[in-house]
Amino acid sequence: MFSSSAARSARISPIFSASFDAWPQRLRAAWLLPLFLVSGVDAVAQPVASAPAVPPNRPASAPSQPVGALWQGMLDEKTSIALTIFREPAEGAPLPAEAVGERTSDRRERVAGTVRYGPVPAAGRLLLEGAAPQQGRIDWRVWEVGLDEQGHAFRREAGRLVGRLERDGRSIAGEWTGAGGAQPLPVSLRQAAQYREQVFQRDNVTLTERYPVTGDAAIDKLIQTMRMTACRAGMVECRNGIEIAWLDRERVSLLRTFWFFSGGAHGNSTYAAGNWRKTSQGYESVTLGDILDTTPACRDTLNRRLVDVLRRQGASQAPAGALDDKAWRNAGLPFVWYGKGVVMYYAPYAVGPYVQGSFRAPVGFAQLGACVRGEPARQDEEKG
């Protein structure tokens, strides 16, 4: 079982943990090494037009390195699945035993990441871990982790993927088993993006960036808008992580985690997001007010849902999670637009003390009724 601190760390951020500064120094160093996921990860097509361009005012840096990948597929006709997977530190810099539930002697080349089901946002935080593919074989387990209503940390198995990495290095075929040994489902996953990492140095200040590359010029241009050029004034170190939170033919949702250290007992992190809808003219930015009606009654409905989720997750200052009027037109508001719902992200201190970490509050469109714009068919389908 996770310790309380490990559960909070696992829950904090898809890309950079807000408690990163509390990790052992040797683990920090290993995390920054040029990592890889599989031998085929470098084979992702990267047209020149969509390759991340470094703005002229960026500090000098080493070339970017592949560190992981986004894998997407369908479990059935209605349920999608997305795995964001990164390579874990090698045996020379092991993770804390309580964080992975494995014996140190069993740790060789491992991977870890997050799992998302769609199109309805899941309530729990799903983490994936397992050995790196060996001779193409994959056996990865999924765990739900977090804190219960009494504030106790929990960790329970929520799924398993057994299969093979195809020779092209960009597809996985196997079986997905849900929690409790449910009947396995055949699944085929394709690599939708490659994650790159780059370290910039300027005036003894280090900026580390992690960002995805899809090979689609329009989408990679959106990703580029969320990259950073340098740490802010007064910061000793910072890290900017951009994650593809949702990607389909109609929409793109990006979540950015910005971690920084300016001295003191620990660093801190903030969230920002970008949501876009594809149109005949290209991608257009979407705010919360474009998805939900902005009437006082609808704002109250969403806020009640958000606060209720935060309370059930143990946030000591849950009412602070309610959104004000300006949030509905804020293009950077940290929410992810799923197919049939939204997930709001709260950084440390937003709805509780730092020790409680960050929170994510999912709300399905079916819970919001007529407040959802242009979603009646989807609501009816979900209720059915």
Coordinates of C-alpha atoms in Angstrom, one line a residue:
M1 CA 0.0 0.0 0.0
F2 CA 1.1 3.5 -0.7
S3 CA 2.2 5.7 2.2
S4 CA 0.3 9.0 2.4
S5 CA 3.1 11.0 0.9
A6 CA 3.6 8.5 -2.0
A7 CA -0.1 8.6 -2.8
R8 CA -0.1 12.4 -2.9
S9 CA 3.0 12.4 -5.1
A10 CA 1.4 10.0 -7.5
R11 CA -1.8 12.0 -7.7
I12 CA -0.1 15.4 -8.2
S13 CA 0.8 15.7 -11.8
P14 CA 0.8 13.7 -15.1
I15 CA 4.2 15.1 -16.2
F16 CA 6.0 16.7 -13.2
S17 CA 5.3 15.9 -9.6
A18 CA 4.7 18.9 -7.4
S19 CA 6.7 17.1 -4.7
F20 CA 9.6 16.5 -7.1
D21 CA 11.9 18.6 -4.9
A22 CA 11.4 16.1 -2.1
W23 CA 12.7 13.1 -4.1
P24 CA 16.2 11.8 -3.4
Q25 CA 19.0 13.7 -5.2
R26 CA 20.1 10.6 -7.1
L27 CA 16.6 10.0 -8.3
R28 CA 16.3 13.6 -9.5
A29 CA 19.5 13.1 -11.5
A30 CA 18.3 9.8 -13.0
W31 CA 15.0 11.4 -14.0
L32 CA 16.8 14.0 -16.1
L33 CA 18.9 11.4 -18.0
P34 CA 18.1 10.9 -21.7
L35 CA 15.5 8.2 -21.4
F36 CA 13.8 5.9 -23.9
L37 CA 10.7 3.8 -23.9
V38 CA 11.2 1.3 -26.7
S39 CA 13.6 0.8 -29.5
G40 CA 11.0 2.0 -32.0
V41 CA 10.2 5.3 -30.3
D42 CA 12.6 7.3 -32.5
A43 CA 10.7 6.0 -35.5
V44 CA 7.8 8.4 -35.0
A45 CA 7.4 10.5 -38.1
Q46 CA 8.4 14.1 -37.5
P47 CA 7.8 16.2 -40.6
V48 CA 10.0 19.3 -40.7
A49 CA 7.0 21.5 -40.7
S50 CA 5.8 20.2 -37.3
A51 CA 9.1 19.6 -35.5
P52 CA 9.4 21.8 -32.4
A53 CA 11.2 25.0 -33.3
V54 CA 13.3 26.7 -30.7
P55 CA 12.6 30.4 -30.5
P56 CA 15.6 32.7 -31.0
N57 CA 15.6 33.9 -27.4
R58 CA 15.9 30.4 -25.9
P59 CA 19.1 29.7 -23.9
A60 CA 21.6 27.2 -25.2
S61 CA 20.6 23.6 -24.8
A62 CA 21.5 20.0 -25.7
P63 CA 19.4 18.3 -28.4
S64 CA 16.0 17.0 -27.3
Q65 CA 15.8 13.4 -26.3
P66 CA 12.9 10.9 -26.5
V67 CA 11.5 10.0 -23.1
G68 CA 8.1 8.3 -23.7
A69 CA 5.1 8.0 -25.8
L70 CA 1.3 8.4 -26.0
W71 CA -0.6 5.2 -27.0
Q72 CA -4.2 5.2 -28.0
G73 CA -6.8 2.6 -28.9
M74 CA -10.4 1.3 -28.3
L75 CA -11.5 -1.3 -25.8
D76 CA -14.9 -1.6 -27.4
E77 CA -17.1 0.5 -29.7
K78 CA -17.7 3.2 -27.0
T79 CA -14.7 3.1 -24.7
S80 CA -11.3 4.6 -25.7
I81 CA -8.1 4.2 -23.8
A82 CA -4.9 6.3 -23.7
L83 CA -1.6 5.4 -22.1
T84 CA 1.0 8.1 -21.4
I85 CA 4.1 6.1 -20.6
F86 CA 7.7 7.1 -19.6
R87 CA 10.8 5.2 -18.7
E88 CA 11.6 4.9 -15.0
P89 CA 15.1 5.3 -13.5
A90 CA 17.2 2.1 -13.8
E91 CA 18.2 -0.1 -10.9
G92 CA 21.1 2.2 -10.1
A93 CA 18.6 4.8 -8.8
P94 CA 15.6 2.8 -7.6
L95 CA 12.2 4.3 -6.7
P96 CA 11.1 4.2 -3.0
A97 CA 9.8 0.6 -2.4
E98 CA 6.5 1.9 -1.0
A99 CA 5.9 3.9 -4.2
V100 CA 5.8 1.0 -6.6
G101 CA 5.1 -2.1 -4.5
E102 CA 7.9 -4.1 -5.9
R103 CA 11.1 -5.6 -4.5
T104 CA 14.2 -3.7 -5.3
S105 CA 15.8 -6.8 -6.8
D106 CA 12.9 -7.0 -9.2
R107 CA 13.5 -3.6 -10.7
R108 CA 15.4 -3.5 -13.9
E109 CA 14.3 -1.5 -16.9
R110 CA 10.8 -0.3 -16.1
V111 CA 8.1 2.0 -17.4
A112 CA 5.5 4.0 -15.6
G113 CA 2.7 6.4 -16.6
T114 CA -1.0 7.2 -16.5
V115 CA -4.1 5.7 -18.0
R116 CA -7.2 7.5 -19.2
Y117 CA -10.5 6.0 -20.3
G118 CA -12.9 7.9 -22.5
P119 CA -15.2 9.5 -23.3
V120 CA -16.3 9.8 -19.7
P121 CA -13.7 11.2 -17.3
A122 CA -12.8 8.7 -14.6
A123 CA -13.0 9.6 -11.0
G124 CA -9.9 7.8 -9.8
R125 CA -6.2 8.4 -10.6
L126 CA -5.0 5.5 -12.7
L127 CA -1.2 4.8 -12.8
L128 CA 0.5 2.2 -14.9
E129 CA 3.8 0.4 -14.2
G130 CA 5.7 -2.6 -15.4
A131 CA 8.9 -3.8 -17.1
A132 CA 10.1 -2.2 -20.3
P133 CA 9.3 -4.4 -23.3
Q134 CA 11.7 -7.3 -23.5
Q135 CA 11.9 -9.1 -26.8
G136 CA 8.6 -7.3 -27.6
R137 CA 6.7 -8.7 -24.7
I138 CA 4.6 -6.4 -22.6
D139 CA 3.0 -7.1 -19.2
W140 CA 1.8 -3.8 -17.5
R141 CA -0.4 -3.4 -14.5
V142 CA -2.7 -0.5 -13.7
W143 CA -3.4 0.8 -10.2
E144 CA -5.9 3.2 -8.8
V145 CA -4.3 5.3 -6.1
G146 CA -5.4 8.2 -3.9
L147 CA -6.9 9.0 -0.5
D148 CA -10.3 7.8 0.7
E149 CA -12.9 9.9 2.5
Q150 CA -11.2 9.3 5.8
G151 CA -7.9 10.6 4.4
H152 CA -6.3 7.1 4.2
A153 CA -4.1 6.2 1.3
F154 CA -5.2 3.4 -0.9
R155 CA -3.8 1.4 -3.8
R156 CA -5.8 -1.2 -5.7
E157 CA -5.3 -3.0 -8.9
A158 CA -7.5 -1.6 -11.7
G159 CA -6.3 -3.4 -14.9
R160 CA -3.6 -5.2 -16.8
L161 CA -2.3 -5.1 -20.3
V162 CA -0.6 -8.2 -21.7
G163 CA 0.6 -8.2 -25.3
R164 CA 3.4 -7.5 -27.7
L165 CA 5.1 -4.5 -29.2
E166 CA 5.0 -4.9 -33.0
R167 CA 8.2 -4.8 -35.0
D168 CA 7.5 -1.3 -36.3
G169 CA 7.8 -0.1 -32.7
R170 CA 4.6 2.0 -33.1
S171 CA 1.8 -0.4 -32.4
I172 CA 0.8 -2.8 -29.5
A173 CA -1.5 -5.8 -29.8
G174 CA -2.7 -7.6 -26.7
E175 CA -5.5 -8.1 -24.1
W176 CA -6.8 -5.7 -21.5
T177 CA -8.2 -7.0 -18.3
G178 CA -10.2 -4.8 -16.0
A179 CA -10.3 -4.9 -12.2
G180 CA -11.2 -8.1 -10.4
G181 CA -10.1 -10.4 -13.2
A182 CA -12.8 -9.4 -15.6
Q183 CA -13.0 -11.1 -19.0
P184 CA -10.0 -9.9 -21.1
L185 CA -10.7 -7.7 -24.1
P186 CA -8.6 -7.6 -27.2
V187 CA -6.9 -4.2 -27.7
S188 CA -4.8 -2.6 -30.4
L189 CA -2.9 0.6 -29.5
R190 CA -1.1 3.0 -31.9
Q191 CA 1.6 5.4 -30.9
A192 CA -0.1 8.8 -31.3
A193 CA 2.8 11.0 -30.1
Q194 CA 6.4 10.9 -28.9
Y195 CA 7.4 12.8 -25.8
R196 CA 10.7 14.7 -26.0
E197 CA 12.8 16.3 -23.2
Q198 CA 15.2 19.2 -23.5
V199 CA 17.3 21.0 -20.9
F200 CA 18.2 24.7 -21.3
Q201 CA 20.8 26.6 -19.3
R202 CA 21.1 30.3 -18.8
D203 CA 22.9 32.2 -16.0
N204 CA 23.1 29.0 -13.8
V205 CA 19.4 28.6 -14.0
T206 CA 18.0 25.3 -15.5
L207 CA 14.8 25.0 -17.5
T208 CA 13.7 21.4 -18.3
E209 CA 10.9 20.9 -20.8
R210 CA 9.0 17.8 -21.7
Y211 CA 6.6 18.0 -24.6
P212 CA 4.8 15.8 -27.1
V213 CA 5.4 15.6 -30.9
T214 CA 2.6 14.2 -33.0
G215 CA 3.8 14.7 -36.5
D216 CA 0.7 16.7 -37.3
A217 CA 1.8 20.2 -38.2
A218 CA -1.4 21.9 -36.9
I219 CA -1.4 20.0 -33.6
D220 CA 2.3 20.5 -33.0
K221 CA 1.9 24.2 -33.6
L222 CA -0.7 24.3 -30.7
I223 CA 1.8 22.4 -28.5
Q224 CA 4.5 24.9 -29.4
T225 CA 2.3 27.8 -28.0
M226 CA 2.5 26.2 -24.5
R227 CA 6.3 25.9 -24.3
M228 CA 8.4 28.2 -22.2
T229 CA 11.5 30.2 -23.1
A230 CA 13.1 30.5 -19.7
C231 CA 12.4 30.3 -15.9
R232 CA 10.9 33.4 -14.4
A233 CA 12.9 36.0 -12.4
G234 CA 14.0 34.7 -9.0
M235 CA 13.7 31.0 -9.9
V236 CA 16.6 28.7 -9.4
E237 CA 15.2 25.9 -11.4
C238 CA 12.0 25.2 -13.3
R239 CA 10.3 22.5 -15.3
N240 CA 7.6 22.8 -17.9
G241 CA 5.7 19.6 -18.8
I242 CA 3.1 19.5 -21.6
E243 CA 0.8 16.5 -21.8
I244 CA -1.8 15.5 -24.4
A245 CA -4.8 15.0 -22.1
W246 CA -7.3 14.3 -24.9
L247 CA -6.8 13.9 -28.7
D248 CA -9.2 12.8 -31.3
R249 CA -10.3 13.9 -34.8
E250 CA -12.4 16.8 -33.4
R251 CA -10.5 18.2 -30.4
V252 CA -7.2 18.6 -28.7
S253 CA -6.7 19.2 -24.9
L254 CA -3.3 20.0 -23.5
L255 CA -2.4 20.2 -19.8
R256 CA 0.7 22.1 -18.8
T257 CA 2.4 21.6 -15.4
F258 CA 4.9 24.2 -14.5
W259 CA 7.1 23.3 -11.5
F260 CA 9.5 25.9 -10.0
F261 CA 11.9 26.3 -7.2
S262 CA 12.9 29.7 -5.8
G263 CA 14.5 28.6 -2.5
G264 CA 12.9 27.6 0.7
A265 CA 11.7 24.3 2.0
H266 CA 10.2 23.1 -1.3
G267 CA 9.2 24.0 -4.8
N268 CA 5.7 24.5 -6.1
S269 CA 3.7 24.0 -9.3
T270 CA 0.9 25.5 -11.3
Y271 CA -1.4 24.2 -14.0
A272 CA -2.6 25.7 -17.2
A273 CA -4.4 24.1 -20.1
G274 CA -5.4 24.7 -23.7
N275 CA -8.5 23.3 -25.5
W276 CA -9.2 23.5 -29.2
R277 CA -11.9 22.4 -31.6
K278 CA -11.2 21.6 -35.2
T279 CA -13.1 23.6 -37.8
S280 CA -12.9 24.1 -41.5
Q281 CA -10.5 27.0 -40.9
G282 CA -8.3 25.1 -38.5
Y283 CA -8.3 24.8 -34.7
E284 CA -10.1 27.3 -32.6
S285 CA -9.6 27.9 -28.9
V286 CA -12.4 26.7 -26.7
T287 CA -13.2 28.0 -23.2
L288 CA -15.4 26.5 -20.5
G289 CA -18.1 29.1 -21.5
D290 CA -18.1 27.6 -25.0
I291 CA -19.0 24.2 -23.6
L292 CA -21.3 25.1 -20.8
D293 CA -24.0 27.8 -20.5
T294 CA -22.8 30.8 -18.5
T295 CA -26.1 31.5 -16.6
P296 CA -25.8 31.8 -12.8
A297 CA -27.8 28.6 -12.4
C298 CA -25.4 26.6 -14.6
R299 CA -22.3 28.1 -12.9
D300 CA -23.8 27.1 -9.5
T301 CA -24.5 23.6 -10.8
L302 CA -20.9 23.0 -12.0
N303 CA -19.4 24.6 -8.8
R304 CA -21.5 22.3 -6.6
R305 CA -20.2 19.3 -8.5
L306 CA -16.6 20.4 -8.3
V307 CA -16.8 21.2 -4.6
D308 CA -18.5 17.9 -3.8
V309 CA -15.8 15.9 -5.7
L310 CA -13.0 17.8 -3.8
R311 CA -14.7 17.2 -0.5
R312 CA -14.9 13.4 -1.2
Q313 CA -11.2 13.5 -2.1
G314 CA -10.3 15.1 1.2
A315 CA -9.5 18.6 0.2
S316 CA -9.6 20.6 3.4
Q317 CA -10.6 23.9 1.6
A318 CA -12.9 22.4 -1.0
P319 CA -15.2 25.5 -1.3
A320 CA -12.2 27.4 -2.7
G321 CA -12.4 25.2 -5.8
A322 CA -15.6 27.0 -7.0
L323 CA -15.0 29.0 -10.2
D324 CA -15.6 32.7 -10.5
D325 CA -17.2 34.4 -13.4
K326 CA -13.9 35.2 -15.2
A327 CA -12.9 31.5 -15.3
W328 CA -15.5 30.8 -17.9
R329 CA -13.8 32.8 -20.5
N330 CA -10.2 32.1 -19.5
A331 CA -8.5 30.2 -22.3
G332 CA -5.8 29.0 -19.9
L333 CA -8.1 27.6 -17.2
P334 CA -6.7 24.3 -16.1
F335 CA -9.5 22.0 -17.3
V336 CA -9.4 19.1 -19.7
W337 CA -12.2 18.6 -22.2
Y338 CA -13.1 15.0 -22.5
G339 CA -15.6 13.6 -25.0
K340 CA -18.4 13.6 -22.4
G341 CA -17.1 15.7 -19.6
V342 CA -14.4 17.9 -18.1
V343 CA -11.7 17.5 -15.5
M344 CA -10.6 20.5 -13.4
Y345 CA -7.0 20.5 -12.0
Y346 CA -6.1 22.3 -8.8
A347 CA -2.4 23.0 -7.9
P348 CA -1.0 22.8 -4.4
Y349 CA -2.4 25.5 -2.0
A350 CA -5.5 26.0 -4.3
V351 CA -7.9 23.9 -2.2
G352 CA -5.8 22.9 0.8
P353 CA -2.3 23.1 2.4
Y354 CA 0.8 22.1 0.4
V355 CA 1.0 18.8 2.2
Q356 CA -2.3 17.7 0.6
G357 CA -0.8 18.1 -2.9
S358 CA -2.9 18.7 -6.0
F359 CA -6.4 17.6 -6.9
R360 CA -8.3 16.7 -10.1
A361 CA -12.1 17.0 -10.2
P362 CA -13.9 15.2 -13.0
V363 CA -17.5 16.1 -13.9
G364 CA -19.4 14.2 -16.6
F365 CA -21.8 16.1 -18.9
A366 CA -24.7 13.8 -17.8
Q367 CA -24.3 15.4 -14.3
L368 CA -24.8 18.9 -15.8
G369 CA -28.0 18.3 -17.7
A370 CA -29.3 21.2 -19.9
C371 CA -26.2 23.3 -19.0
V372 CA -24.2 21.5 -21.7
R373 CA -24.2 23.3 -25.0
G374 CA -24.8 21.1 -28.1
E375 CA -24.6 17.8 -26.1
P376 CA -28.2 16.5 -25.8
A377 CA -27.5 13.3 -27.8
R378 CA -24.3 12.5 -25.8
Q379 CA -26.2 13.0 -22.6
D380 CA -28.9 10.7 -23.6
E381 CA -26.4 8.0 -24.7
E382 CA -24.5 8.3 -21.4
K383 CA -27.7 8.1 -19.3
G384 CA -28.8 5.0 -21.3

